[in-house]
GROMACS .gro file of C-alpha atoms in nm:
model
  443
    1MET     CA    1  -7.124  15.162  29.370
    2HIS     CA    2  -7.225  14.978  29.060
    3LYS     CA    3  -6.974  14.782  28.857
    4LYS     CA    4  -6.942  14.882  28.497
    5LYS     CA    5  -7.106  14.630  28.271
    6ARG     CA    6  -6.909  14.490  27.982
    7SER     CA    7  -7.081  14.537  27.649
    8ARG     CA    8  -6.916  14.239  27.487
    9LEU     CA    9  -6.846  13.885  27.595
   10THR     CA   10  -6.517  13.718  27.518
   11PRO     CA   11  -6.522  13.430  27.268
   12GLU     CA   12  -6.457  13.190  27.559
   13GLU     CA   13  -6.758  13.323  27.753
   14LYS     CA   14  -6.982  13.296  27.450
   15PHE     CA   15  -6.869  12.939  27.408
   16ILE     CA   16  -6.949  12.853  27.770
   17ILE     CA   17  -7.292  13.022  27.762
   18SER     CA   18  -7.415  12.900  27.425
   19GLY     CA   19  -7.226  12.575  27.396
   20SER     CA   20  -7.132  12.683  27.043
   21SER     CA   21  -6.811  12.613  26.857
   22HIS     CA   22  -6.720  12.982  26.823
   23VAL     CA   23  -6.371  12.935  26.969
   24GLY     CA   24  -6.304  12.652  26.726
   25TYR     CA   25  -6.441  12.869  26.446
   26VAL     CA   26  -6.201  13.151  26.536
   27SER     CA   27  -5.912  12.905  26.540
   28ASN     CA   28  -6.018  12.759  26.206
   29SER     CA   29  -6.049  13.110  26.059
   30LYS     CA   30  -5.696  13.191  26.170
   31LEU     CA   31  -5.574  12.866  26.017
   32ILE     CA   32  -5.749  12.943  25.690
   33ARG     CA   33  -5.604  13.296  25.684
   34LYS     CA   34  -5.258  13.152  25.750
   35ILE     CA   35  -5.296  12.912  25.458
   36PHE     CA   36  -5.414  13.193  25.232
   37SER     CA   37  -5.120  13.415  25.334
   38SER     CA   38  -4.871  13.136  25.256
   39ILE     CA   39  -5.024  13.085  24.910
   40PRO     CA   40  -5.060  13.441  24.773
   41VAL     CA   41  -5.298  13.364  24.488
   42LEU     CA   42  -5.564  13.236  24.732
   43LYS     CA   43  -5.605  13.590  24.867
   44SER     CA   44  -5.790  13.673  24.545
   45ARG     CA   45  -6.161  13.589  24.556
   46ASN     CA   46  -6.173  13.551  24.177
   47CYS     CA   47  -5.881  13.307  24.184
   48ARG     CA   48  -6.036  13.105  24.467
   49ARG     CA   49  -6.363  13.072  24.276
   50TYR     CA   50  -6.194  12.980  23.949
   51PHE     CA   51  -5.959  12.723  24.099
   52ALA     CA   52  -6.239  12.562  24.303
   53GLY     CA   53  -6.440  12.517  23.984
   54GLN     CA   54  -6.135  12.391  23.797
   55LEU     CA   55  -6.059  12.133  24.067
   56ILE     CA   56  -6.408  11.981  24.049
   57SER     CA   57  -6.401  11.985  23.668
   58ASN     CA   58  -6.053  11.833  23.655
   59ILE     CA   59  -6.154  11.545  23.880
   60GLY     CA   60  -6.449  11.484  23.646
   61SER     CA   61  -6.222  11.491  23.341
   62TRP     CA   62  -5.996  11.223  23.490
   63MET     CA   63  -6.304  11.018  23.570
   64GLN     CA   64  -6.399  11.035  23.203
   65ILE     CA   65  -6.050  10.934  23.087
   66VAL     CA   66  -6.069  10.617  23.295
   67ALA     CA   67  -6.435  10.549  23.211
   68LEU     CA   68  -6.373  10.601  22.840
   69GLY     CA   69  -6.091  10.347  22.835
   70TRP     CA   70  -6.300  10.100  23.032
   71LEU     CA   71  -6.601  10.149  22.805
   72THR     CA   72  -6.389  10.097  22.492
   73LEU     CA   73  -6.241   9.779  22.637
   74GLN     CA   74  -6.588   9.649  22.727
   75LEU     CA   75  -6.721   9.711  22.376
   76THR     CA   76  -6.422   9.591  22.172
   77ASN     CA   77  -6.187   9.391  22.398
   78SER     CA   78  -5.909   9.557  22.197
   79ALA     CA   79  -5.607   9.727  22.355
   80PHE     CA   80  -5.535   9.891  22.019
   81LEU     CA   81  -5.875  10.060  22.013
   82VAL     CA   82  -5.829  10.176  22.373
   83GLY     CA   83  -5.508  10.345  22.256
   84LEU     CA   84  -5.683  10.483  21.949
   85VAL     CA   85  -5.953  10.651  22.157
   86ALA     CA   86  -5.683  10.805  22.381
   87ALA     CA   87  -5.501  10.925  22.070
   88MET     CA   88  -5.820  11.085  21.933
   89SER     CA   89  -5.834  11.300  22.245
   90ALA     CA   90  -5.468  11.404  22.214
   91ILE     CA   91  -5.405  11.435  21.839
   92PRO     CA   92  -5.610  11.758  21.795
   93ALA     CA   93  -5.345  11.937  22.003
   94LEU     CA   94  -5.104  11.893  21.711
   95PHE     CA   95  -5.337  12.044  21.452
   96PHE     CA   96  -5.569  12.284  21.632
   97SER     CA   97  -5.387  12.429  21.933
   98LEU     CA   98  -5.220  12.704  21.725
   99PHE     CA   99  -5.560  12.808  21.590
  100GLY     CA  100  -5.687  12.789  21.947
  101GLY     CA  101  -5.423  13.045  22.040
  102ILE     CA  102  -5.548  13.281  21.767
  103ILE     CA  103  -5.904  13.249  21.897
  104ALA     CA  104  -5.783  13.315  22.253
  105ASP     CA  105  -5.614  13.637  22.135
  106ARG     CA  106  -5.918  13.758  21.939
  107PHE     CA  107  -6.194  13.698  22.193
  108SER     CA  108  -6.256  13.736  22.565
  109LYS     CA  109  -6.085  13.450  22.747
  110LYS     CA  110  -6.366  13.429  23.000
  111SER     CA  111  -6.629  13.404  22.725
  112LEU     CA  112  -6.425  13.139  22.544
  113LEU     CA  113  -6.395  12.932  22.863
  114LEU     CA  114  -6.769  12.956  22.920
  115VAL     CA  115  -6.837  12.835  22.565
  116THR     CA  116  -6.576  12.555  22.560
  117ASN     CA  117  -6.673  12.421  22.903
  118SER     CA  118  -7.040  12.425  22.801
  119ILE     CA  119  -6.962  12.228  22.483
  120ALA     CA  120  -6.747  11.980  22.679
  121MET     CA  121  -7.034  11.937  22.926
  122ILE     CA  122  -7.280  11.862  22.645
  123LEU     CA  123  -7.041  11.605  22.493
  124ALA     CA  124  -6.998  11.433  22.832
  125PHE     CA  125  -7.376  11.420  22.890
  126LEU     CA  126  -7.430  11.290  22.536
  127LEU     CA  127  -7.176  11.010  22.574
  128GLY     CA  128  -7.307  10.923  22.920
  129LEU     CA  129  -7.671  10.900  22.805
  130LEU     CA  130  -7.578  10.695  22.496
  131THR     CA  131  -7.395  10.455  22.727
  132ILE     CA  132  -7.676  10.433  22.983
  133PHE     CA  133  -7.935  10.350  22.715
  134GLY     CA  134  -7.702  10.105  22.538
  135TRP     CA  135  -7.688  10.302  22.213
  136VAL     CA  136  -7.313  10.366  22.210
  137ASN     CA  137  -7.056  10.196  21.986
  138ILE     CA  138  -6.690  10.256  21.903
  139THR     CA  139  -6.774  10.501  21.623
  140GLU     CA  140  -6.958  10.738  21.859
  141ILE     CA  141  -6.678  10.708  22.115
  142VAL     CA  142  -6.408  10.800  21.862
  143ILE     CA  143  -6.610  11.096  21.725
  144ILE     CA  144  -6.688  11.237  22.069
  145ALA     CA  145  -6.326  11.187  22.183
  146LEU     CA  146  -6.206  11.373  21.872
  147LEU     CA  147  -6.453  11.659  21.926
  148GLY     CA  148  -6.350  11.680  22.290
  149GLY     CA  149  -5.985  11.706  22.185
  150ILE     CA  150  -6.066  11.991  21.946
  151VAL     CA  151  -6.256  12.178  22.220
  152ASN     CA  152  -5.960  12.127  22.455
  153SER     CA  153  -5.726  12.274  22.192
  154VAL     CA  154  -5.916  12.603  22.221
  155SER     CA  155  -5.989  12.582  22.594
  156THR     CA  156  -5.632  12.517  22.712
  157PRO     CA  157  -5.463  12.825  22.554
  158ALA     CA  158  -5.755  13.039  22.675
  159HIS     CA  159  -5.721  12.890  23.024
  160PHE     CA  160  -5.350  12.969  23.055
  161ALA     CA  161  -5.392  13.317  22.911
  162TYR     CA  162  -5.684  13.380  23.149
  163LEU     CA  163  -5.465  13.301  23.450
  164SER     CA  164  -5.262  13.613  23.362
  165GLU     CA  165  -5.581  13.821  23.371
  166LEU     CA  166  -5.693  13.676  23.704
  167ALA     CA  167  -5.356  13.705  23.880
  168ASP     CA  168  -5.120  14.003  23.885
  169ASN     CA  169  -4.755  13.952  23.791
  170ASP     CA  170  -4.647  13.932  24.155
  171ILE     CA  171  -4.869  13.627  24.219
  172ILE     CA  172  -4.871  13.462  23.874
  173SER     CA  173  -4.612  13.210  23.996
  174SER     CA  174  -4.847  13.113  24.278
  175ALA     CA  175  -5.136  13.087  24.029
  176MET     CA  176  -4.940  12.856  23.800
  177SER     CA  177  -4.840  12.644  24.100
  178ILE     CA  178  -5.199  12.602  24.216
  179ASN     CA  179  -5.306  12.527  23.858
  180SER     CA  180  -5.047  12.249  23.839
  181GLY     CA  181  -5.155  12.120  24.180
  182ILE     CA  182  -5.517  12.103  24.065
  183SER     CA  183  -5.413  11.893  23.765
  184SER     CA  184  -5.215  11.661  23.992
  185LEU     CA  185  -5.494  11.635  24.249
  186GLY     CA  186  -5.741  11.549  23.973
  187ARG     CA  187  -5.504  11.278  23.854
  188VAL     CA  188  -5.495  11.129  24.206
  189ILE     CA  189  -5.867  11.152  24.292
  190GLY     CA  190  -6.036  11.111  23.953
  191PRO     CA  191  -5.928  10.757  23.854
  192GLY     CA  192  -6.008  10.608  24.195
  193LEU     CA  193  -6.345  10.781  24.208
  194ALA     CA  194  -6.420  10.661  23.855
  195GLY     CA  195  -6.345  10.300  23.948
  196LEU     CA  196  -6.573  10.321  24.250
  197TYR     CA  197  -6.853  10.493  24.060
  198ILE     CA  198  -6.838  10.248  23.769
  199VAL     CA  199  -6.898   9.964  24.015
  200LEU     CA  200  -7.187  10.148  24.182
  201ALA     CA  201  -7.358  10.324  23.889
  202GLY     CA  202  -7.203  10.187  23.571
  203THR     CA  203  -6.976  10.349  23.314
  204GLY     CA  204  -7.251  10.574  23.185
  205GLY     CA  205  -7.306  10.712  23.535
  206ALA     CA  206  -6.937  10.808  23.563
  207LEU     CA  207  -6.956  10.990  23.229
  208VAL     CA  208  -7.268  11.181  23.336
  209LEU     CA  209  -7.092  11.276  23.661
  210ASN     CA  210  -6.814  11.431  23.453
  211GLY     CA  211  -7.078  11.634  23.268
  212LEU     CA  212  -7.210  11.761  23.601
  213SER     CA  213  -6.857  11.857  23.710
  214TYR     CA  214  -6.840  12.123  23.435
  215ILE     CA  215  -7.125  12.310  23.605
  216ALA     CA  216  -6.883  12.403  23.887
  217VAL     CA  217  -6.638  12.585  23.661
  218ILE     CA  218  -6.920  12.747  23.460
  219ILE     CA  219  -7.073  12.887  23.780
  220ALA     CA  220  -6.730  13.004  23.895
  221LEU     CA  221  -6.673  13.190  23.567
  222LEU     CA  222  -7.015  13.356  23.591
  223LEU     CA  223  -6.935  13.478  23.943
  224ILE     CA  224  -6.592  13.615  23.848
  225ASP     CA  225  -6.573  13.986  23.777
  226THR     CA  226  -6.285  14.062  23.540
  227PRO     CA  227  -6.242  14.333  23.273
  228TYR     CA  228  -6.344  14.242  22.919
  229LYS     CA  229  -6.006  14.214  22.743
  230VAL     CA  230  -5.977  14.150  22.372
  231THR     CA  231  -5.675  14.205  22.149
  232ASN     CA  232  -5.890  14.247  21.836
  233LEU     CA  233  -5.639  14.122  21.582
  234ASN     CA  234  -5.736  14.151  21.218
  235LEU     CA  235  -5.466  13.920  21.083
  236SER     CA  236  -5.546  13.615  20.876
  237PRO     CA  237  -5.516  13.288  21.073
  238LEU     CA  238  -5.196  13.172  20.902
  239LYS     CA  239  -5.037  13.516  20.935
  240ALA     CA  240  -5.137  13.528  21.301
  241ILE     CA  241  -4.979  13.186  21.365
  242LYS     CA  242  -4.661  13.293  21.186
  243GLU     CA  243  -4.650  13.611  21.393
  244GLY     CA  244  -4.691  13.415  21.718
  245ILE     CA  245  -4.415  13.170  21.626
  246SER     CA  246  -4.187  13.455  21.515
  247TYR     CA  247  -4.249  13.646  21.838
  248SER     CA  248  -4.170  13.336  22.048
  249TYR     CA  249  -3.855  13.263  21.849
  250ARG     CA  250  -3.720  13.618  21.877
  251ASN     CA  251  -3.739  13.614  22.257
  252PRO     CA  252  -3.429  13.415  22.368
  253VAL     CA  253  -3.575  13.296  22.698
  254ILE     CA  254  -3.912  13.190  22.554
  255ARG     CA  255  -3.727  13.014  22.271
  256ALA     CA  256  -3.505  12.829  22.520
  257ILE     CA  257  -3.807  12.734  22.733
  258PHE     CA  258  -3.988  12.592  22.430
  259LEU     CA  259  -3.684  12.385  22.331
  260TYR     CA  260  -3.657  12.259  22.687
  261VAL     CA  261  -4.029  12.176  22.711
  262SER     CA  262  -4.005  11.986  22.382
  263ALA     CA  263  -3.718  11.775  22.510
  264MET     CA  264  -3.887  11.710  22.844
  265SER     CA  265  -4.211  11.607  22.672
  266ILE     CA  266  -4.015  11.342  22.482
  267PHE     CA  267  -3.761  11.225  22.741
  268GLY     CA  268  -3.916  11.332  23.071
  269TRP     CA  269  -4.288  11.263  23.085
  270SER     CA  270  -4.272  10.945  22.878
  271TYR     CA  271  -4.172  10.734  23.180
  272THR     CA  272  -4.537  10.722  23.291
  273THR     CA  273  -4.623  10.523  22.976
  274ILE     CA  274  -4.441  10.210  23.089
  275ILE     CA  275  -4.549  10.213  23.454
  276PRO     CA  276  -4.806   9.935  23.387
  277VAL     CA  277  -4.524   9.725  23.239
  278LEU     CA  278  -4.298   9.800  23.536
  279ALA     CA  279  -4.572   9.720  23.788
  280LYS     CA  280  -4.626   9.377  23.635
  281GLU     CA  281  -4.280   9.269  23.520
  282VAL     CA  282  -4.043   9.443  23.765
  283PHE     CA  283  -4.246   9.482  24.084
  284HIS     CA  284  -4.456   9.168  24.022
  285SER     CA  285  -4.767   9.354  24.134
  286ASN     CA  286  -5.125   9.385  24.015
  287ALA     CA  287  -5.344   9.683  23.931
  288THR     CA  288  -5.337   9.793  24.295
  289GLY     CA  289  -4.959   9.827  24.287
  290MET     CA  290  -4.982  10.017  23.959
  291GLY     CA  291  -5.231  10.251  24.125
  292TYR     CA  292  -4.989  10.314  24.412
  293LEU     CA  293  -4.714  10.407  24.165
  294PHE     CA  294  -4.937  10.651  23.975
  295SER     CA  295  -5.070  10.800  24.298
  296ALA     CA  296  -4.714  10.855  24.424
  297ILE     CA  297  -4.644  11.071  24.117
  298GLY     CA  298  -4.958  11.274  24.179
  299ILE     CA  299  -4.888  11.324  24.551
  300GLY     CA  300  -4.531  11.430  24.472
  301ALA     CA  301  -4.666  11.677  24.218
  302ILE     CA  302  -4.909  11.825  24.470
  303SER     CA  303  -4.632  11.861  24.728
  304ALA     CA  304  -4.405  12.035  24.478
  305THR     CA  305  -4.690  12.266  24.376
  306LEU     CA  306  -4.744  12.386  24.732
  307LEU     CA  307  -4.371  12.427  24.797
  308VAL     CA  308  -4.308  12.625  24.477
  309SER     CA  309  -4.614  12.843  24.539
  310THR     CA  310  -4.500  12.920  24.895
  311PHE     CA  311  -4.123  12.960  24.851
  312SER     CA  312  -4.075  13.059  24.485
  313LYS     CA  313  -3.986  13.419  24.585
  314ASN     CA  314  -3.694  13.293  24.796
  315PHE     CA  315  -3.512  13.121  24.509
  316SER     CA  316  -3.428  13.208  24.151
  317LYS     CA  317  -3.633  13.039  23.881
  318LEU     CA  318  -3.318  12.890  23.728
  319SER     CA  319  -3.224  12.735  24.064
  320ILE     CA  320  -3.567  12.571  24.093
  321VAL     CA  321  -3.547  12.435  23.737
  322ILE     CA  322  -3.199  12.290  23.788
  323PHE     CA  323  -3.292  12.145  24.129
  324GLY     CA  324  -3.616  11.996  23.991
  325ASN     CA  325  -3.432  11.851  23.693
  326THR     CA  326  -3.162  11.695  23.912
  327LEU     CA  327  -3.418  11.557  24.159
  328PHE     CA  328  -3.623  11.405  23.879
  329SER     CA  329  -3.321  11.252  23.704
  330LEU     CA  330  -3.163  11.097  24.014
  331SER     CA  331  -3.497  10.968  24.145
  332LEU     CA  332  -3.587  10.809  23.812
  333PHE     CA  333  -3.238  10.656  23.784
  334LEU     CA  334  -3.272  10.498  24.131
  335PHE     CA  335  -3.625  10.387  24.042
  336SER     CA  336  -3.488  10.203  23.739
  337LEU     CA  337  -3.254  10.001  23.965
  338THR     CA  338  -3.501   9.880  24.227
  339SER     CA  339  -3.752   9.596  24.231
  340ASN     CA  340  -3.888   9.688  24.575
  341LEU     CA  341  -4.238   9.835  24.540
  342ASN     CA  342  -4.211  10.057  24.848
  343LEU     CA  343  -3.884  10.209  24.728
  344GLY     CA  344  -4.032  10.248  24.382
  345ILE     CA  345  -4.326  10.442  24.526
  346PHE     CA  346  -4.088  10.672  24.717
  347TYR     CA  347  -3.868  10.738  24.412
  348LEU     CA  348  -4.170  10.819  24.194
  349PHE     CA  349  -4.295  11.057  24.464
  350LEU     CA  350  -3.966  11.249  24.431
  351ALA     CA  351  -3.964  11.224  24.051
  352GLY     CA  352  -4.319  11.357  24.023
  353GLY     CA  353  -4.232  11.649  24.250
  354GLY     CA  354  -3.917  11.737  24.057
  355LEU     CA  355  -4.085  11.731  23.717
  356VAL     CA  356  -4.386  11.937  23.822
  357ALA     CA  357  -4.165  12.198  23.992
  358ILE     CA  358  -3.994  12.249  23.656
  359ASN     CA  359  -4.322  12.286  23.469
  360VAL     CA  360  -4.466  12.532  23.720
  361VAL     CA  361  -4.166  12.763  23.691
  362LEU     CA  362  -4.143  12.744  23.312
  363GLY     CA  363  -4.515  12.800  23.267
  364THR     CA  364  -4.496  13.102  23.495
  365MET     CA  365  -4.202  13.250  23.304
  366VAL     CA  366  -4.382  13.215  22.972
  367GLN     CA  367  -4.697  13.386  23.104
  368MET     CA  368  -4.501  13.670  23.263
  369MET     CA  369  -4.276  13.736  22.964
  370ALA     CA  370  -4.531  13.713  22.683
  371ASP     CA  371  -4.682  14.040  22.564
  372GLU     CA  372  -5.056  14.052  22.626
  373LYS     CA  373  -5.149  14.062  22.257
  374TYR     CA  374  -4.945  13.746  22.191
  375ARG     CA  375  -5.025  13.561  22.513
  376GLY     CA  376  -5.292  13.333  22.369
  377ARG     CA  377  -5.073  13.225  22.078
  378VAL     CA  378  -4.766  13.178  22.298
  379SER     CA  379  -4.976  12.966  22.536
  380SER     CA  380  -5.099  12.758  22.241
  381ILE     CA  381  -4.741  12.690  22.127
  382TYR     CA  382  -4.649  12.589  22.482
  383PHE     CA  383  -4.947  12.353  22.490
  384LEU     CA  384  -4.858  12.214  22.147
  385LEU     CA  385  -4.504  12.131  22.255
  386TYR     CA  386  -4.605  12.007  22.601
  387ALA     CA  387  -4.898  11.785  22.499
  388GLY     CA  388  -4.856  11.738  22.126
  389LEU     CA  389  -4.506  11.588  22.148
  390LEU     CA  390  -4.591  11.339  22.421
  391PHE     CA  391  -4.678  11.079  22.159
  392LEU     CA  392  -4.315  11.090  22.033
  393GLY     CA  393  -4.196  11.017  22.386
  394ASN     CA  394  -4.442  10.728  22.411
  395LEU     CA  395  -4.309  10.580  22.087
  396GLU     CA  396  -3.948  10.638  22.193
  397ILE     CA  397  -3.971  10.474  22.536
  398GLY     CA  398  -4.187  10.194  22.399
  399PHE     CA  399  -3.924  10.115  22.136
  400LEU     CA  400  -3.639  10.131  22.388
  401THR     CA  401  -3.828   9.910  22.634
  402ASP     CA  402  -3.898   9.645  22.371
  403THR     CA  403  -3.537   9.658  22.249
  404PHE     CA  404  -3.330   9.698  22.568
  405GLY     CA  405  -3.571   9.648  22.858
  406SER     CA  406  -3.754   9.896  23.082
  407GLY     CA  407  -3.459   9.965  23.314
  408THR     CA  408  -3.225  10.061  23.030
  409ALA     CA  409  -3.497  10.270  22.865
  410LEU     CA  410  -3.547  10.471  23.186
  411ARG     CA  411  -3.173  10.521  23.235
  412LEU     CA  412  -3.123  10.643  22.877
  413ASN     CA  413  -3.404  10.894  22.921
  414THR     CA  414  -3.255  10.999  23.254
  415LEU     CA  415  -2.923  11.064  23.082
  416ALA     CA  416  -3.095  11.281  22.822
  417VAL     CA  417  -3.268  11.486  23.094
  418LEU     CA  418  -2.939  11.534  23.284
  419ILE     CA  419  -2.765  11.655  22.967
  420ILE     CA  420  -3.046  11.907  22.916
  421SER     CA  421  -2.996  12.033  23.273
  422LEU     CA  422  -2.620  12.072  23.223
  423VAL     CA  423  -2.668  12.261  22.897
  424ILE     CA  424  -2.904  12.506  23.071
  425TYR     CA  425  -2.658  12.555  23.356
  426PHE     CA  426  -2.351  12.621  23.141
  427TYR     CA  427  -2.536  12.846  22.892
  428ARG     CA  428  -2.722  13.049  23.154
  429GLY     CA  429  -2.483  13.346  23.115
  430ARG     CA  430  -2.529  13.363  22.738
  431LEU     CA  431  -2.904  13.332  22.779
  432ARG     CA  432  -2.918  13.626  23.020
  433SER     CA  433  -2.703  13.839  22.789
  434ALA     CA  434  -2.918  13.754  22.488
  435GLN     CA  435  -3.232  13.844  22.684
  436LYS     CA  436  -3.088  14.185  22.779
  437VAL     CA  437  -3.007  14.257  22.413
  438TYR     CA  438  -3.358  14.150  22.311
  439LEU     CA  439  -3.525  14.369  22.573
  440ALA     CA  440  -3.309  14.668  22.475
  441SER     CA  441  -3.415  14.623  22.111
  442GLN     CA  442  -3.783  14.648  22.208
  443TYR     CA  443  -3.750  15.005  22.335
   0.00000   0.00000   0.00000
């Protein structure tokens, strides 16, 4: 009597016979699937492709930020001009982001991102080659930084609006979390990689590497298959801007979010401006210690991103905002009282996590609540308030630090953030009622 032959070998048998790593592969596949299931947006192939490209591009962008400051300092030996170049990259947000929102509403977001990333790539290559051949001076740096800022003013609203096309409403919170995590990861990896690459290949080489990083997101966009969505507005630019502002103001929750984001841009994010001062004068450390402090913020932000993405469905958005606000305020207050570098790193880890948790939730709410035909303009207003008002916070904390000292400056800002949190908490009932009235009026 013959025994029945098995048609298939078990994974363990295959491993023994072939000496392959099939068992390990199966285990790794299960691990990967588990990660994807815990972060809903990663189940989407389009989202995985887009975020992978964005991560590589974001690391390159942070490399350029560091390399650009270093290049300016090498050419001019002027801290003022280093600040001026940074301002040239940020100032366009104040003047062009609203127009960028109009463009994002009138054209395909995917097409806009392909165009803006291609232009940014060309600018990076141009600056890198000018630097390599020794033809660059401060004039070219300022012009290219300004042009890059203008491109970013169109690209950023299109990017946020495009996230809503890539991800359905049930996973948009996860998409915003991963987007925030990518920004934080780029902030952690990019500067260190830039410093290493400048030593090995020079400043021009780091700038060229940033140009190459845009290829990743361009390829990702070309591989993504999404419907061609255009609002096709025929309004004049100024009328379109007015309509976007009016729409945002009429919605009570969006209006409250924008007021909150404005306040946090001034009193919340500004603490990062004086970290170099704190590293030197309070913690008596060098550039390495400063790097640890900045990295702690980024690692905290990444941790918060993953936690919010995984558990956001288990808690109300208001609870996350209030918790993040409280965590940020208390951590920053304790940070202002210590002169121990290790404790300072820990407190900034918590502060970075709290602040990013807030931004993830608020960004998600704006994307989910905005009508599709206004989404580009609403995103541009959000970007204007988030990035365009940062310079006011820098001026404010700089003035307070010079006048009262860094510790007092941080504590005053912490007090302002806590007051904002309390106002949100005590007015939450009125805000919900106003939102119900607004929604009823739309139907």
